[in-house]
Short mmCIF file of C-alpha atoms in Angstrom, two decimals:
data_model
loop_
_atom_site.label_atom_id
_atom_site.label_comp_id
_atom_site.label_asym_id
_atom_site.label_seq_id
_atom_site.Cartn_x
_atom_site.Cartn_y
_atom_site.Cartn_z
CA MET A 90 23.24 -11.21 35.17
CA MET A 91 20.31 -8.89 34.48
CA LEU A 92 22.45 -6.51 32.43
CA TRP A 93 23.75 -9.38 30.26
CA ARG A 94 20.21 -10.49 29.60
CA LEU A 95 19.22 -6.96 28.60
CA ILE A 96 22.21 -6.63 26.28
CA THR A 97 21.30 -9.84 24.46
CA MET A 98 17.58 -9.03 24.22
CA VAL A 99 17.82 -5.51 22.76
CA PRO A 100 19.32 -6.54 19.38
CA LEU A 101 16.80 -9.38 19.09
CA LEU A 102 13.91 -7.00 19.77
CA LEU A 103 15.29 -4.48 17.26
CA VAL A 104 15.53 -7.14 14.56
CA LEU A 105 12.00 -8.33 15.27
CA LEU A 106 10.73 -4.75 15.17
CA LEU A 107 12.49 -4.18 11.83
CA VAL A 108 10.96 -7.35 10.38
CA LEU A 109 7.53 -6.28 11.59
CA LEU A 110 7.91 -2.81 10.05
CA LEU A 111 9.12 -4.18 6.72
CA PHE A 112 6.31 -6.75 6.60
CA GLY A 113 3.74 -4.06 7.37
CA ALA A 114 5.17 -1.73 4.72
CA GLY A 115 5.21 -4.51 2.14
CA PHE A 116 1.58 -5.35 2.88
CA ALA A 117 0.57 -1.67 2.63
CA VAL A 118 2.38 -1.26 -0.69
CA LYS A 119 0.68 -4.37 -2.06
CA ILE A 120 -2.73 -3.02 -1.04
CA LEU A 121 -1.92 0.33 -2.67
CA TRP A 122 -0.96 -1.42 -5.93
CA TRP A 123 -4.29 -3.28 -5.99
CA ALA A 124 -6.16 -0.04 -5.28
CA ALA A 125 -4.27 1.71 -8.11
CA ILE A 126 -5.13 -1.11 -10.51
CA ALA A 127 -8.81 -0.93 -9.52
CA VAL A 128 -8.89 2.84 -10.08
CA LEU A 129 -7.18 2.42 -13.45
CA ILE A 130 -9.75 -0.17 -14.53
CA LEU A 131 -12.63 2.07 -13.44
CA TRP A 132 -11.09 5.01 -15.30
CA LEU A 133 -10.69 2.94 -18.47
CA ILE A 134 -14.29 1.72 -18.26
CA GLY A 135 -15.48 5.30 -17.84
CA PHE A 136 -13.31 6.45 -20.73
CA VAL A 137 -14.67 3.76 -23.06
CA ALA A 138 -18.30 4.06 -21.92
CA ARG A 139 -18.53 7.86 -22.11
CA PRO A 140 -21.60 9.45 -23.64
CA LYS A 141 -21.49 10.29 -27.33
CA GLY A 142 -23.28 13.63 -27.07
CA GLY A 143 -22.48 16.67 -24.98
CA SER A 144 -19.01 17.49 -23.83
CA GLY A 145 -17.84 13.90 -24.01
CA ARG A 146 -16.70 13.85 -20.40
CA TRP A 147 -18.00 11.10 -18.13
CA TYR A 148 -16.96 12.87 -14.95
CA ARG A 149 -18.52 16.04 -13.47
CA TRP A 150 -15.78 18.52 -12.54
#
């Protein structure tokens, strides 16, 4: 009886673990897209608002 219960629970737990991993990965990818968009907007603002004189670069590398 205990072995039958274990055999039926393992696939269910594997499916739930897979769903949890995919949900977590999807959430992480969504956060990374928003971060990439924010960096792009900041870069565009810096590119447009760069100083007229000097080297013309708004960053200090």
